[in-house]
Amino acid sequence: MDDAARQSTQAWSAGAVGETVVGAQLDGLADLGVIALHDRRIPGSRANIDHLAVTTAGVWVIDAKRYRGKRPEAYTEGGFLGFGGTTRLKVGGRKKDALIDGVARQVDVVQEAVGEAVPVRGVLCFVEGDWPLIAGDLTIRGIRVVWPKRLRKEFVTAGDGSLDPEDLARALAVAFPPA
């Protein structure tokens, strides 16, 4: 196997571990009324959505990433004396704005499918990241950046809504079939 193929296989394997960990965490939140849909295909695209979580408060689009021992951080680029500028993502010191952009695109696709009346939130969930002991969760351009166990708090904080999660999950399962 050449180096490029080996790197691709390693990246896929790491991603699969991350998706499995986050999927198990979501499945364990049924007591909160969370309905999880895993590995959903975006029709007309080669892309997939790792996880959709549905509650009475809306839909979460969750992208799982495994960056073992690397710290996700927000930084500001541009602006003047700390004002203005754009908040961006670094992981392990490397710029990773493409991860935020990818989740934002997925949120847009899901929002289009469910309509404007349903809140749709984006979450980038890092498995095995180097998270600080206190705080550490981030919001970058509206996308939450968290670790798997923090997902519970995301759903609790959102509170109860008036949506029917079972109907919504059925509609999402049709709009985004299994990959």
mmCIF file of C-alpha atoms in Angstrom:
data_model
loop_
_atom_site.group_PDB
_atom_site.id
_atom_site.type_symbol
_atom_site.label_atom_id
_atom_site.label_comp_id
_atom_site.label_asym_id
_atom_site.label_seq_id
_atom_site.Cartn_x
_atom_site.Cartn_y
_atom_site.Cartn_z
ATOM 1 C CA MET A 1 0.000 0.000 0.000
ATOM 2 C CA ASP A 2 1.443 3.413 -0.921
ATOM 3 C CA ASP A 3 1.692 6.305 1.577
ATOM 4 C CA ALA A 4 -1.347 8.175 0.224
ATOM 5 C CA ALA A 5 -3.569 5.093 0.482
ATOM 6 C CA ARG A 6 -2.250 4.333 3.983
ATOM 7 C CA GLN A 7 -2.963 7.908 5.160
ATOM 8 C CA SER A 8 -6.458 7.782 3.672
ATOM 9 C CA THR A 9 -7.177 4.472 5.423
ATOM 10 C CA GLN A 10 -5.865 5.807 8.747
ATOM 11 C CA ALA A 11 -7.976 8.971 8.434
ATOM 12 C CA TRP A 12 -11.092 6.915 7.637
ATOM 13 C CA SER A 13 -10.428 4.588 10.583
ATOM 14 C CA ALA A 14 -9.956 7.515 12.998
ATOM 15 C CA GLY A 15 -13.138 9.119 11.695
ATOM 16 C CA ALA A 16 -15.072 5.877 12.113
ATOM 17 C CA VAL A 17 -13.972 5.660 15.758
ATOM 18 C CA GLY A 18 -15.105 9.242 16.351
ATOM 19 C CA GLU A 19 -18.489 8.604 14.739
ATOM 20 C CA THR A 20 -18.987 5.446 16.821
ATOM 21 C CA VAL A 21 -18.187 7.218 20.103
ATOM 22 C CA VAL A 22 -20.504 10.143 19.347
ATOM 23 C CA GLY A 23 -23.232 7.799 18.095
ATOM 24 C CA ALA A 24 -23.132 5.813 21.339
ATOM 25 C CA GLN A 25 -23.276 9.031 23.364
ATOM 26 C CA LEU A 26 -26.341 10.197 21.420
ATOM 27 C CA ASP A 27 -28.071 6.821 21.726
ATOM 28 C CA GLY A 28 -27.552 7.094 25.490
ATOM 29 C CA LEU A 29 -29.561 10.338 25.600
ATOM 30 C CA ALA A 30 -32.937 8.761 24.860
ATOM 31 C CA ASP A 31 -33.927 9.621 28.453
ATOM 32 C CA LEU A 32 -33.869 13.277 27.368
ATOM 33 C CA GLY A 33 -36.136 12.501 24.427
ATOM 34 C CA VAL A 34 -33.280 12.631 21.914
ATOM 35 C CA ILE A 35 -33.909 10.666 18.724
ATOM 36 C CA ALA A 36 -30.642 10.034 16.896
ATOM 37 C CA LEU A 37 -30.225 9.304 13.199
ATOM 38 C CA HIS A 38 -26.742 8.183 12.204
ATOM 39 C CA ASP A 39 -24.730 8.347 8.970
ATOM 40 C CA ARG A 40 -27.260 10.012 6.685
ATOM 41 C CA ARG A 41 -26.719 10.627 2.986
ATOM 42 C CA ILE A 42 -27.213 14.083 1.499
ATOM 43 C CA PRO A 43 -29.081 13.401 -1.770
ATOM 44 C CA GLY A 44 -27.338 14.690 -4.875
ATOM 45 C CA SER A 45 -24.003 14.792 -3.064
ATOM 46 C CA ARG A 46 -21.199 12.466 -2.061
ATOM 47 C CA ALA A 47 -21.318 14.016 1.407
ATOM 48 C CA ASN A 48 -22.960 12.532 4.457
ATOM 49 C CA ILE A 49 -24.142 13.826 7.811
ATOM 50 C CA ASP A 50 -22.579 11.926 10.713
ATOM 51 C CA HIS A 51 -25.496 12.405 13.115
ATOM 52 C CA LEU A 52 -28.846 14.161 13.363
ATOM 53 C CA ALA A 53 -30.294 14.559 16.856
ATOM 54 C CA VAL A 54 -33.968 15.469 17.123
ATOM 55 C CA THR A 55 -35.787 16.774 20.214
ATOM 56 C CA THR A 56 -38.857 18.861 20.973
ATOM 57 C CA ALA A 57 -36.546 21.909 20.734
ATOM 58 C CA GLY A 58 -35.248 21.247 17.215
ATOM 59 C CA VAL A 59 -32.577 19.451 15.223
ATOM 60 C CA TRP A 60 -28.831 19.235 15.815
ATOM 61 C CA VAL A 61 -26.474 18.440 12.957
ATOM 62 C CA ILE A 62 -23.455 16.793 14.581
ATOM 63 C CA ASP A 63 -20.150 16.189 12.839
ATOM 64 C CA ALA A 64 -17.817 13.873 14.769
ATOM 65 C CA LYS A 65 -14.062 14.361 14.522
ATOM 66 C CA ARG A 66 -11.281 12.421 16.200
ATOM 67 C CA TYR A 67 -8.175 14.494 16.824
ATOM 68 C CA ARG A 68 -6.390 12.561 19.557
ATOM 69 C CA GLY A 69 -4.579 14.872 21.979
ATOM 70 C CA LYS A 70 -5.189 18.015 19.905
ATOM 71 C CA ARG A 71 -6.840 21.091 21.427
ATOM 72 C CA PRO A 72 -9.638 22.891 19.573
ATOM 73 C CA GLU A 73 -9.262 26.654 20.018
ATOM 74 C CA ALA A 74 -10.947 29.790 18.758
ATOM 75 C CA TYR A 75 -8.863 32.695 17.514
ATOM 76 C CA THR A 76 -9.718 36.013 15.921
ATOM 77 C CA GLU A 77 -8.293 37.027 12.586
ATOM 78 C CA GLY A 78 -8.415 40.632 11.449
ATOM 79 C CA GLY A 79 -10.107 43.416 13.341
ATOM 80 C CA PHE A 80 -8.485 46.225 15.277
ATOM 81 C CA LEU A 81 -7.395 46.148 18.921
ATOM 82 C CA GLY A 82 -9.549 43.124 19.648
ATOM 83 C CA PHE A 83 -12.666 44.486 17.942
ATOM 84 C CA GLY A 84 -14.186 43.109 14.784
ATOM 85 C CA GLY A 85 -12.414 40.395 12.914
ATOM 86 C CA THR A 86 -13.546 36.862 12.270
ATOM 87 C CA THR A 87 -13.510 34.045 14.799
ATOM 88 C CA ARG A 88 -11.835 30.975 13.393
ATOM 89 C CA LEU A 89 -10.963 27.430 14.497
ATOM 90 C CA LYS A 90 -7.563 25.913 15.154
ATOM 91 C CA VAL A 91 -7.026 22.308 16.189
ATOM 92 C CA GLY A 92 -3.599 21.406 17.501
ATOM 93 C CA GLY A 93 -2.333 24.764 16.240
ATOM 94 C CA ARG A 94 -3.517 24.187 12.655
ATOM 95 C CA LYS A 95 -6.220 26.223 10.946
ATOM 96 C CA LYS A 96 -9.349 24.117 10.531
ATOM 97 C CA ASP A 97 -12.000 26.570 9.336
ATOM 98 C CA ALA A 98 -13.074 24.039 6.726
ATOM 99 C CA LEU A 99 -14.576 21.933 9.532
ATOM 100 C CA ILE A 100 -16.801 24.830 10.633
ATOM 101 C CA ASP A 101 -17.698 25.576 7.001
ATOM 102 C CA GLY A 102 -18.675 21.931 6.443
ATOM 103 C CA VAL A 103 -21.043 21.845 9.419
ATOM 104 C CA ALA A 104 -22.538 25.203 8.387
ATOM 105 C CA ARG A 105 -23.290 23.798 4.912
ATOM 106 C CA GLN A 106 -24.926 20.733 6.452
ATOM 107 C CA VAL A 107 -27.032 22.950 8.740
ATOM 108 C CA ASP A 108 -28.219 24.890 5.685
ATOM 109 C CA VAL A 109 -29.201 21.680 3.861
ATOM 110 C CA VAL A 110 -31.120 20.367 6.883
ATOM 111 C CA GLN A 111 -32.762 23.758 7.485
ATOM 112 C CA GLU A 112 -33.986 23.759 3.898
ATOM 113 C CA ALA A 113 -35.450 20.275 4.387
ATOM 114 C CA VAL A 114 -37.332 21.041 7.631
ATOM 115 C CA GLY A 115 -38.287 24.671 7.018
ATOM 116 C CA GLU A 116 -37.576 27.869 8.895
ATOM 117 C CA ALA A 117 -40.006 27.091 11.743
ATOM 118 C CA VAL A 118 -37.703 24.337 13.055
ATOM 119 C CA PRO A 119 -34.509 25.440 14.838
ATOM 120 C CA VAL A 120 -31.452 23.683 13.376
ATOM 121 C CA ARG A 121 -28.134 23.905 15.217
ATOM 122 C CA GLY A 122 -24.662 22.786 14.198
ATOM 123 C CA VAL A 123 -22.229 20.952 16.448
ATOM 124 C CA LEU A 124 -18.651 19.895 15.812
ATOM 125 C CA CYS A 125 -17.865 17.163 18.344
ATOM 126 C CA PHE A 126 -14.204 16.326 18.952
ATOM 127 C CA VAL A 127 -13.451 12.863 20.319
ATOM 128 C CA GLU A 128 -10.242 12.397 22.343
ATOM 129 C CA GLY A 129 -9.310 16.064 21.997
ATOM 130 C CA ASP A 130 -7.117 17.871 24.511
ATOM 131 C CA TRP A 131 -9.872 19.730 26.353
ATOM 132 C CA PRO A 132 -9.067 22.046 29.282
ATOM 133 C CA LEU A 133 -10.346 21.063 32.731
ATOM 134 C CA ILE A 134 -12.602 24.111 32.983
ATOM 135 C CA ALA A 135 -14.841 25.387 30.196
ATOM 136 C CA GLY A 136 -13.345 24.697 26.775
ATOM 137 C CA ASP A 137 -16.532 24.491 24.727
ATOM 138 C CA LEU A 138 -16.616 27.048 21.938
ATOM 139 C CA THR A 139 -19.029 28.718 19.561
ATOM 140 C CA ILE A 140 -17.553 29.710 16.223
ATOM 141 C CA ARG A 141 -19.805 31.404 13.670
ATOM 142 C CA GLY A 142 -22.843 29.841 15.321
ATOM 143 C CA ILE A 143 -21.417 26.307 15.370
ATOM 144 C CA ARG A 144 -20.888 24.727 18.797
ATOM 145 C CA VAL A 145 -17.525 22.986 19.309
ATOM 146 C CA VAL A 146 -17.740 20.392 22.097
ATOM 147 C CA TRP A 147 -16.688 16.943 23.332
ATOM 148 C CA PRO A 148 -19.045 13.905 23.434
ATOM 149 C CA LYS A 149 -20.140 14.100 27.087
ATOM 150 C CA ARG A 150 -20.928 17.800 26.659
ATOM 151 C CA LEU A 151 -23.719 16.892 24.208
ATOM 152 C CA ARG A 152 -26.097 16.149 27.112
ATOM 153 C CA LYS A 153 -25.745 19.736 28.337
ATOM 154 C CA GLU A 154 -26.404 21.066 24.829
ATOM 155 C CA PHE A 155 -29.806 19.350 24.780
ATOM 156 C CA VAL A 156 -30.693 20.242 28.378
ATOM 157 C CA THR A 157 -29.758 23.894 27.823
ATOM 158 C CA ALA A 158 -31.997 24.061 24.738
ATOM 159 C CA GLY A 159 -34.971 23.189 26.934
ATOM 160 C CA ASP A 160 -38.311 21.844 25.860
ATOM 161 C CA GLY A 161 -40.002 22.937 22.705
ATOM 162 C CA SER A 162 -43.299 22.205 21.052
ATOM 163 C CA LEU A 163 -42.054 20.144 18.121
ATOM 164 C CA ASP A 164 -43.007 16.504 17.614
ATOM 165 C CA PRO A 165 -39.606 14.786 17.491
ATOM 166 C CA GLU A 166 -40.972 11.499 16.134
ATOM 167 C CA ASP A 167 -42.661 13.173 13.150
ATOM 168 C CA LEU A 168 -39.586 15.308 12.556
ATOM 169 C CA ALA A 169 -37.247 12.292 12.752
ATOM 170 C CA ARG A 170 -39.423 10.407 10.250
ATOM 171 C CA ALA A 171 -39.314 13.353 7.832
ATOM 172 C CA LEU A 172 -35.541 13.638 8.228
ATOM 173 C CA ALA A 173 -35.099 9.894 7.658
ATOM 174 C CA VAL A 174 -36.891 10.284 4.317
ATOM 175 C CA ALA A 175 -35.025 13.467 3.324
ATOM 176 C CA PHE A 176 -31.650 12.017 4.360
ATOM 177 C CA PRO A 177 -31.609 8.237 3.824
ATOM 178 C CA PRO A 178 -28.975 5.999 5.425
ATOM 179 C CA ALA A 179 -25.569 6.274 3.757
#
